[in-house]
Coordinates of C-alpha atoms in Angstrom, one line a residue:
M1 CA 0.0 0.0 0.0
N2 CA 1.5 3.4 -1.0
D3 CA 1.3 6.6 1.2
R4 CA -1.6 8.0 -0.8
D5 CA -3.7 4.8 -0.5
E6 CA -2.8 4.6 3.2
A7 CA -3.9 8.2 3.8
E8 CA -7.2 7.7 2.0
L9 CA -7.8 4.5 4.1
I10 CA -7.1 6.4 7.3
R11 CA -9.5 9.2 6.3
M12 CA -12.2 6.7 5.4
L13 CA -11.8 4.8 8.7
A14 CA -11.7 8.0 10.8
R15 CA -14.9 9.3 9.1
A16 CA -16.6 6.0 9.8
A17 CA -15.6 6.1 13.4
E18 CA -16.6 9.7 13.8
A19 CA -20.0 9.1 12.2
A20 CA -20.7 6.0 14.3
P21 CA -23.0 6.6 17.3
E22 CA -21.7 5.5 20.7
P23 CA -23.3 2.2 21.7
A24 CA -25.7 2.8 24.6
G25 CA -24.5 0.3 27.1
D26 CA -25.2 -2.9 25.2
L27 CA -22.4 -3.0 22.6
I28 CA -22.9 -6.6 21.6
G29 CA -26.7 -6.1 21.3
T30 CA -26.2 -3.0 19.1
I31 CA -23.8 -4.9 16.8
H32 CA -26.2 -7.9 16.7
R33 CA -29.1 -5.7 15.7
R34 CA -27.2 -4.4 12.7
R35 CA -25.9 -7.6 11.5
R36 CA -27.2 -9.9 8.7
Q37 CA -26.0 -13.4 8.7
R38 CA -24.0 -14.9 5.9
T39 CA -23.1 -11.8 3.9
R40 CA -19.3 -11.7 3.8
R41 CA -19.0 -8.5 2.0
R42 CA -20.7 -6.6 4.8
V43 CA -18.5 -8.5 7.3
Q44 CA -15.3 -7.4 5.5
S45 CA -16.5 -3.8 5.6
A46 CA -17.2 -4.1 9.4
L47 CA -13.8 -5.6 10.0
A48 CA -12.1 -2.8 8.1
V49 CA -13.6 -0.2 10.5
A50 CA -13.3 -2.1 13.8
G51 CA -11.0 -0.9 16.4
V52 CA -9.8 2.3 14.7
I53 CA -9.0 5.1 17.0
A54 CA -8.0 8.5 15.6
V55 CA -6.7 11.1 18.0
I56 CA -6.0 14.7 17.0
G57 CA -5.1 17.1 19.9
G58 CA -7.6 16.2 22.6
G59 CA -10.3 14.8 20.2
T60 CA -11.0 11.1 19.8
A61 CA -13.0 9.2 17.2
V62 CA -13.7 5.6 17.9
A63 CA -15.2 2.6 16.1
R64 CA -15.5 -0.1 18.7
G65 CA -15.7 -3.8 18.3
T66 CA -17.2 -6.1 15.6
F67 CA -18.2 -9.7 15.1
S68 CA -18.8 -11.6 11.9
N69 CA -20.4 -14.6 10.4
R70 CA -17.8 -15.6 7.9
G71 CA -19.5 -17.8 5.4
G72 CA -21.3 -20.2 7.7
E73 CA -19.5 -19.2 10.8
G74 CA -21.4 -18.9 14.1
Q75 CA -21.4 -15.9 16.3
I76 CA -17.9 -14.4 16.6
V77 CA -17.7 -11.5 19.0
S78 CA -14.7 -9.2 19.4
K79 CA -15.3 -6.7 22.1
A80 CA -13.5 -3.6 23.2
T81 CA -14.9 -1.5 26.0
S82 CA -13.8 0.4 29.1
S83 CA -14.4 -1.0 32.5
T84 CA -17.3 0.7 34.4
E85 CA -19.3 -0.1 37.4
G86 CA -21.7 -2.8 36.4
S87 CA -25.2 -3.7 37.5
P88 CA -25.8 -6.7 39.7
L89 CA -28.0 -9.7 38.9
F90 CA -31.3 -9.4 40.7
T91 CA -34.7 -10.8 41.0
P92 CA -37.1 -7.9 41.9
S93 CA -38.0 -8.2 45.6
P94 CA -38.7 -5.8 48.5
S95 CA -35.2 -6.5 49.9
G96 CA -33.5 -5.1 46.8
P97 CA -30.9 -6.5 44.3
P98 CA -28.4 -8.9 45.8
R99 CA -24.9 -8.8 44.2
R100 CA -23.4 -11.9 42.7
A101 CA -20.0 -12.5 41.1
V102 CA -19.8 -14.2 37.8
R103 CA -17.3 -17.1 37.7
P104 CA -15.7 -18.7 34.7
A105 CA -17.6 -21.6 33.1
A106 CA -14.7 -23.9 34.0
E107 CA -15.4 -23.3 37.7
V108 CA -19.1 -23.4 37.4
W109 CA -19.4 -26.4 35.1
P110 CA -16.0 -28.2 35.2
S111 CA -17.4 -31.3 33.5
A112 CA -18.5 -29.3 30.5
V113 CA -15.4 -27.3 29.6
F114 CA -12.7 -28.9 27.4
K115 CA -9.4 -28.1 25.7
I116 CA -9.1 -29.2 22.1
P117 CA -6.4 -28.6 19.5
A118 CA -7.0 -25.6 17.3
K119 CA -5.7 -27.6 14.3
A120 CA -5.6 -31.1 13.0
A121 CA -2.4 -33.0 12.6
D122 CA -2.1 -31.9 9.0
G123 CA -2.5 -28.2 10.0
W124 CA -6.1 -27.7 8.9
K125 CA -7.9 -25.4 11.3
Y126 CA -10.8 -26.8 13.4
R127 CA -14.1 -25.0 13.7
P128 CA -16.6 -26.3 16.2
V129 CA -20.2 -27.1 14.9
T130 CA -22.1 -28.4 17.9
G131 CA -22.1 -31.2 20.5
L132 CA -23.2 -34.6 19.4
S133 CA -23.3 -35.8 23.0
A134 CA -21.8 -35.0 26.4
T135 CA -18.4 -36.3 25.2
E136 CA -18.5 -35.8 21.4
L137 CA -18.0 -32.6 19.4
L138 CA -18.7 -32.2 15.7
L139 CA -15.9 -30.2 14.0
T140 CA -15.1 -29.0 10.6
A141 CA -11.4 -29.0 9.4
E142 CA -10.6 -26.2 7.1
S143 CA -8.1 -26.7 4.4
S144 CA -8.0 -22.9 3.7
F145 CA -9.9 -19.9 4.7
E146 CA -13.6 -20.8 5.1
K147 CA -13.1 -24.0 3.1
A148 CA -14.2 -27.0 5.1
G149 CA -12.3 -30.1 3.9
R150 CA -13.6 -32.7 6.5
L151 CA -16.2 -33.3 9.1
E152 CA -14.6 -34.8 12.2
V153 CA -15.9 -36.0 15.6
Y154 CA -13.7 -35.1 18.6
D155 CA -13.9 -37.4 21.6
T156 CA -13.3 -35.3 24.7
T157 CA -12.8 -38.4 26.9
A158 CA -10.2 -40.0 24.6
G159 CA -8.7 -36.7 23.5
K160 CA -8.7 -37.6 19.8
S161 CA -10.6 -36.9 16.6
T162 CA -11.9 -39.3 13.9
V163 CA -12.9 -38.4 10.4
L164 CA -16.6 -38.6 9.7
A165 CA -16.6 -37.6 6.1
N166 CA -14.5 -35.8 3.5
M167 CA -16.3 -32.7 2.2
P168 CA -17.1 -32.7 -1.6
V169 CA -15.1 -30.5 -3.8
T170 CA -17.3 -28.1 -5.9
D171 CA -16.2 -26.2 -9.0
T172 CA -18.8 -23.4 -8.3
K173 CA -16.9 -20.2 -8.0
G174 CA -17.3 -18.4 -4.7
Y175 CA -19.1 -21.3 -3.1
F176 CA -19.2 -21.4 0.7
V177 CA -20.9 -23.8 3.1
Q178 CA -23.3 -21.7 5.3
G179 CA -24.5 -23.9 8.1
Y180 CA -24.6 -27.5 9.3
E181 CA -27.4 -29.4 11.1
V182 CA -27.4 -32.7 13.0
G183 CA -30.4 -35.0 12.8
A184 CA -31.1 -38.4 14.2
E185 CA -29.9 -40.2 11.1
Y186 CA -28.1 -37.6 9.0
I187 CA -25.8 -34.5 9.2
A188 CA -26.9 -31.9 6.6
W189 CA -25.5 -28.6 5.3
W190 CA -26.3 -26.0 2.7
G191 CA -24.1 -23.7 0.6
E192 CA -24.4 -20.7 -1.6
T193 CA -22.3 -18.1 -3.5
P194 CA -22.7 -15.1 -1.1
N195 CA -20.4 -12.7 -2.9
N196 CA -22.3 -12.5 -6.2
S197 CA -25.9 -11.8 -7.1
D198 CA -26.9 -15.4 -7.9
K199 CA -30.0 -16.6 -6.1
W200 CA -29.0 -20.1 -5.7
A201 CA -28.3 -22.7 -2.9
D202 CA -27.8 -26.4 -2.6
F203 CA -28.2 -29.1 0.1
W204 CA -26.1 -32.0 1.2
V205 CA -26.4 -34.9 3.6
V206 CA -24.1 -37.6 5.0
P207 CA -25.1 -40.4 7.4
R208 CA -24.5 -39.5 11.0
S209 CA -22.3 -42.6 11.3
G210 CA -20.1 -41.3 8.5
G211 CA -19.7 -42.1 4.8
T212 CA -19.8 -40.3 1.4
P213 CA -21.8 -37.1 1.2
K214 CA -24.8 -37.0 -1.1
R215 CA -26.1 -33.9 -2.9
V216 CA -29.8 -33.7 -2.3
G217 CA -30.6 -30.9 -4.8
E218 CA -30.6 -27.2 -5.4
V219 CA -33.0 -24.3 -5.4
T220 CA -33.1 -20.9 -7.0
G221 CA -34.9 -17.6 -6.5
D222 CA -36.6 -16.8 -3.2
L223 CA -36.3 -20.5 -2.2
S224 CA -32.5 -20.0 -2.0
R225 CA -32.7 -17.3 0.6
V226 CA -32.2 -19.8 3.3
T227 CA -32.2 -18.8 7.0
R228 CA -32.0 -22.2 8.7
I229 CA -32.1 -25.9 7.8
A230 CA -33.2 -29.1 9.5
V231 CA -32.9 -32.8 8.5
T232 CA -35.4 -35.6 9.1
S233 CA -35.2 -39.3 8.2
D234 CA -36.4 -38.6 4.7
S235 CA -36.2 -34.8 4.0
I236 CA -34.2 -31.6 4.0
V237 CA -36.3 -28.8 5.6
W238 CA -35.5 -25.1 5.4
S239 CA -37.0 -21.7 6.0
V240 CA -36.5 -18.6 3.9
T241 CA -36.1 -14.9 4.7
S242 CA -39.6 -13.9 3.5
G243 CA -41.1 -16.6 5.8
G244 CA -42.3 -20.0 5.0
I245 CA -40.9 -23.5 5.4
Y246 CA -40.1 -26.0 2.6
R247 CA -38.9 -29.5 2.3
M248 CA -37.1 -31.6 -0.3
P249 CA -36.9 -35.5 -0.3
I250 CA -33.4 -36.8 0.4
S251 CA -34.1 -39.4 -2.2
G252 CA -34.6 -36.6 -4.8
G253 CA -37.5 -34.6 -6.0
A254 CA -39.0 -31.1 -6.2
P255 CA -39.2 -28.8 -3.2
E256 CA -42.6 -28.2 -1.7
R257 CA -43.9 -25.7 0.8
I258 CA -45.1 -27.2 4.1
E259 CA -48.8 -26.3 4.5
G260 CA -49.6 -23.7 7.1
T261 CA -46.1 -22.3 7.5
E262 CA -46.6 -18.8 6.1
G263 CA -44.6 -16.3 8.1
L264 CA -42.8 -19.0 10.1
H265 CA -39.1 -19.7 10.4
L266 CA -37.3 -22.8 11.7
L267 CA -35.8 -22.8 15.2
S268 CA -34.7 -26.5 15.5
W269 CA -36.7 -29.4 14.2
P270 CA -39.6 -29.8 14.7
L271 CA -40.1 -26.3 16.1
A272 CA -40.9 -23.1 14.1
V273 CA -41.3 -19.6 15.3
D274 CA -42.9 -16.4 14.0
F275 CA -39.7 -14.4 13.8
G276 CA -36.8 -14.8 11.5
E277 CA -34.4 -12.8 9.3
K278 CA -37.0 -11.2 7.1
E279 CA -35.3 -8.5 5.0
G280 CA -36.4 -5.1 6.1
G281 CA -38.1 -6.5 9.2
D282 CA -38.2 -5.0 12.7
A283 CA -35.2 -6.2 14.7
F284 CA -36.9 -5.5 17.9
K285 CA -40.1 -7.4 17.2
N286 CA -41.1 -9.9 19.8
Q287 CA -41.8 -13.5 19.2
S288 CA -45.4 -14.5 19.9
R289 CA -45.7 -18.2 19.3
V290 CA -43.9 -21.6 18.9
V291 CA -45.3 -24.1 16.4
N292 CA -44.6 -27.9 16.4
L293 CA -44.5 -28.9 12.7
E294 CA -45.0 -32.5 13.5
T295 CA -48.0 -32.3 15.9
R296 CA -49.3 -28.9 14.6
Q297 CA -49.5 -27.7 18.2
V298 CA -49.3 -23.9 18.5
T299 CA -48.1 -22.4 21.8
E300 CA -48.8 -18.8 22.3
V301 CA -46.1 -16.8 24.2
N302 CA -47.1 -14.5 27.1
V303 CA -45.4 -11.3 26.0
P304 CA -45.2 -8.7 28.8
D305 CA -45.4 -4.9 28.0
G306 CA -42.0 -3.3 27.7
V307 CA -40.0 -6.3 26.6
E308 CA -37.9 -6.2 23.4
N309 CA -36.4 -8.9 21.2
L310 CA -38.2 -11.7 23.1
R311 CA -36.9 -15.0 21.7
C312 CA -38.2 -18.4 22.9
G313 CA -37.3 -22.0 22.6
P314 CA -39.4 -25.0 23.6
V315 CA -39.5 -23.9 27.2
W316 CA -37.7 -20.6 28.0
C317 CA -37.8 -17.1 26.6
F318 CA -35.2 -14.4 26.8
G319 CA -35.6 -10.7 25.9
G320 CA -34.4 -7.2 26.6
W321 CA -36.0 -5.3 29.6
G322 CA -34.6 -1.8 30.1
D323 CA -31.0 -2.1 31.2
G324 CA -31.4 -5.9 31.8
A325 CA -32.6 -9.2 30.4
L326 CA -36.0 -10.7 31.0
V327 CA -36.2 -14.5 31.5
Q328 CA -39.5 -16.5 31.6
R329 CA -41.2 -19.6 30.5
L330 CA -43.5 -19.5 27.4
D331 CA -46.6 -18.9 29.5
G332 CA -44.9 -16.1 31.5
S333 CA -44.3 -18.0 34.6
D334 CA -41.0 -18.0 36.6
R335 CA -40.3 -14.5 35.2
K336 CA -37.3 -12.6 36.5
I337 CA -35.0 -9.8 35.4
L338 CA -31.2 -10.1 35.1
Q339 CA -30.0 -6.5 35.6
G340 CA -26.8 -5.6 33.8
M341 CA -27.3 -8.3 31.2
S342 CA -28.1 -7.7 27.6
A343 CA -30.6 -9.7 25.4
G344 CA -30.3 -8.6 21.8
P345 CA -31.5 -10.8 18.9
E346 CA -28.6 -13.3 19.5
A347 CA -29.9 -14.1 23.0
K348 CA -31.5 -17.5 22.7
D349 CA -32.7 -20.6 24.5
V350 CA -30.2 -23.5 24.2
G351 CA -31.5 -27.0 24.7
G352 CA -34.7 -25.8 26.4
R353 CA -32.7 -24.7 29.4
F354 CA -29.8 -22.2 28.9
G355 CA -29.8 -18.6 27.8
S356 CA -26.9 -17.2 25.9
L357 CA -26.9 -13.6 26.9
G358 CA -24.8 -10.5 26.4
S359 CA -22.2 -8.8 28.4
Y360 CA -22.3 -8.6 32.2
G361 CA -22.0 -5.1 33.7
D362 CA -20.3 -3.8 30.6
G363 CA -16.9 -5.2 31.6
E364 CA -17.2 -5.2 35.4
R365 CA -14.4 -7.2 36.9
N366 CA -14.6 -9.5 40.0
A367 CA -12.2 -9.0 42.9
D368 CA -9.7 -11.3 41.2
G369 CA -9.8 -9.3 38.0
Y370 CA -12.0 -11.7 36.0
A371 CA -14.6 -10.2 33.6
P372 CA -16.4 -12.4 31.1
V373 CA -17.0 -11.4 27.5
T374 CA -20.5 -12.9 27.7
V375 CA -22.6 -15.1 30.1
V376 CA -24.6 -18.3 29.8
Y377 CA -27.5 -18.4 32.3
D378 CA -29.4 -21.5 33.6
P379 CA -32.8 -20.4 34.8
I380 CA -33.5 -23.7 36.4
S381 CA -30.6 -23.6 38.8
D382 CA -30.3 -19.8 38.7
V383 CA -26.6 -20.1 37.8
M384 CA -24.5 -17.9 35.6
A385 CA -21.2 -18.9 33.9
G386 CA -18.7 -16.6 32.3
I387 CA -17.6 -17.2 28.7
S388 CA -14.1 -16.2 27.7
K389 CA -12.6 -13.2 29.5
M390 CA -11.8 -9.6 28.9
D391 CA -8.0 -9.0 28.7
P392 CA -6.2 -6.0 30.4
S393 CA -6.9 -3.9 27.3
A394 CA -10.6 -4.5 27.8
G395 CA -10.9 -6.7 24.7
G396 CA -11.9 -10.3 24.3
G397 CA -13.8 -12.7 22.1
F398 CA -15.7 -15.9 21.7
G399 CA -17.6 -17.9 19.1
T400 CA -20.6 -20.2 18.9
G401 CA -20.8 -23.4 16.9
I402 CA -21.8 -23.1 13.3
S403 CA -24.8 -25.4 13.4
S404 CA -28.0 -24.0 11.8
S405 CA -30.1 -24.5 14.9
P406 CA -28.8 -23.0 18.2
S407 CA -25.5 -24.7 18.9
S408 CA -24.6 -26.3 22.3
I409 CA -21.0 -25.1 21.9
L410 CA -19.3 -21.8 22.8
Y411 CA -15.5 -21.6 22.4
W412 CA -12.6 -19.2 22.4
D413 CA -8.8 -19.1 22.0
E414 CA -7.2 -18.2 25.4
G415 CA -3.8 -17.6 23.7
K416 CA -5.2 -14.9 21.5
K417 CA -4.7 -11.4 22.8
Q418 CA -5.7 -7.9 21.6
V419 CA -2.8 -5.5 21.2
R420 CA -3.3 -1.8 20.6
E421 CA -0.8 -0.3 18.1
C422 CA -0.4 3.4 17.2
K423 CA 1.4 5.4 14.6
T424 CA 2.0 9.0 14.0
V425 CA 0.7 10.5 10.8
D426 CA 0.4 13.9 9.1
G427 CA -2.7 15.5 10.7
R428 CA -3.8 16.9 7.3
I429 CA -4.9 13.5 6.1
L430 CA -7.5 13.2 9.0
P431 CA -10.9 14.9 8.9
P432 CA -11.8 17.8 11.1
A433 CA -13.2 16.9 14.6
S434 CA -16.6 18.3 13.6
S435 CA -18.3 19.9 10.6
G436 CA -17.1 23.5 10.1
E437 CA -13.8 23.0 12.0
P438 CA -10.6 23.7 10.1
V439 CA -8.5 20.8 8.7
P440 CA -6.1 19.6 11.4
T441 CA -2.4 20.5 11.1
G442 CA 0.7 19.0 12.6
E443 CA 0.9 15.4 13.7
G444 CA -1.8 13.1 14.8
T445 CA -2.0 9.5 16.1
V446 CA -3.9 6.6 14.5
C447 CA -4.3 3.5 16.6
S448 CA -5.7 0.1 15.8
T449 CA -6.4 -2.9 18.0
N450 CA -5.2 -6.2 16.5
E451 CA -5.4 -9.8 17.6
V452 CA -2.0 -11.6 18.1
G453 CA -1.0 -15.0 19.3
G454 CA -3.2 -18.1 19.8
G455 CA -3.8 -20.7 17.2
K456 CA -2.7 -23.7 19.3
E457 CA -5.7 -24.6 21.5
L458 CA -9.4 -23.9 21.9
T459 CA -11.4 -23.8 25.1
V460 CA -14.8 -25.3 24.4
V461 CA -18.0 -25.2 26.6
N462 CA -20.4 -28.1 25.6
L463 CA -23.7 -27.4 27.3
L464 CA -24.7 -31.0 26.6
A465 CA -22.2 -32.0 29.2
V466 CA -23.6 -29.9 32.0
P467 CA -25.1 -32.3 34.6
P468 CA -28.9 -32.0 34.7
T469 CA -28.9 -31.4 38.4
E470 CA -26.6 -28.4 38.2

């Protein structure tokens, strides 16, 4: 990159940072509300802006944090924030809000936290998908960036991985797998070409016991705007952005719409909900029902006034409530507020029991200096577990498995750190602090926060391994 190109890049990033509104407390929730899954071009733009800090004189322009869904990747959060006094967890009562420290998941659920290699023996990078059982993890092994070459099963008891299937090689330019799903008999996935204007997607299956993958078929037009998939004993099932759920026989045949699914979106088979990734939809809309596609039972959700982003699984609902998160059962019973927690669109029920929530206290640290990047909450035992940790620079990250339905896996690389690097530049290449101000003169400082290290080991939390009594 020459000096002219670098100067223009600095100007662009600084303008983006200057124009970006400050997140109001819930940084991750704000980012989540603005994201659209599986659009790598937008992801690359967000990554270009993230972490840039331009300082001229006493002025500061900041673009903080980002996360991406690279191809089919699950939630990846990179967070940078200052430490402030956080809000405690509470259940409203006359006695007031009792404080509670959040401990690392390895201390709360030691039987559910594992260390696995970040790479296979041949150097291919592992990416977690979901838990197959309390002791088995489904992984992809990437031969190159976002290109899965194998499906593997990692045995956390034996500490070794076995190959389930070799991924098929496709000649389709720009093709990326977007999400995997585990059924009783098959593991399925779908792919598309997200970097071009083609409206096209295809579906694959492989026996859960392993073998050779089979291409089920492809779809075009609106049917290719896939949001989630499921796999049954005889069909691939998927929902689309505009609403509606379709199926295609694994043995081959034309796709058909499942009757009565207008406006519905898959959650995890056989459940569907009335909220999805509809383009142009309201990100703050509350979910109002859960539909069982096998029994046709419709369960209405008790939606309290004032809640935002209410999302429900088969048993529990999580939503935003002022400066906290609301937790309740579908019928509104066992309702409580977790003050200082966030519940944006990514907050979700996992396995009918856990809630994957946002940041705790905006980076509040315990007495020993620990601050989680995010929190998993168990409403049955009223236990919270911290996921990953904020480093001394107030940065940190984690990921969730790349299964289509909510994954049972959260993971992070403890060896990876965020390092802030600064350089001195000619102030004239930076924009004025505000409209109407003169162009800066003299020298200025441009800083970026970059990730360094890591790549040897992943810490994995498999919620399927949490004992049911805890």
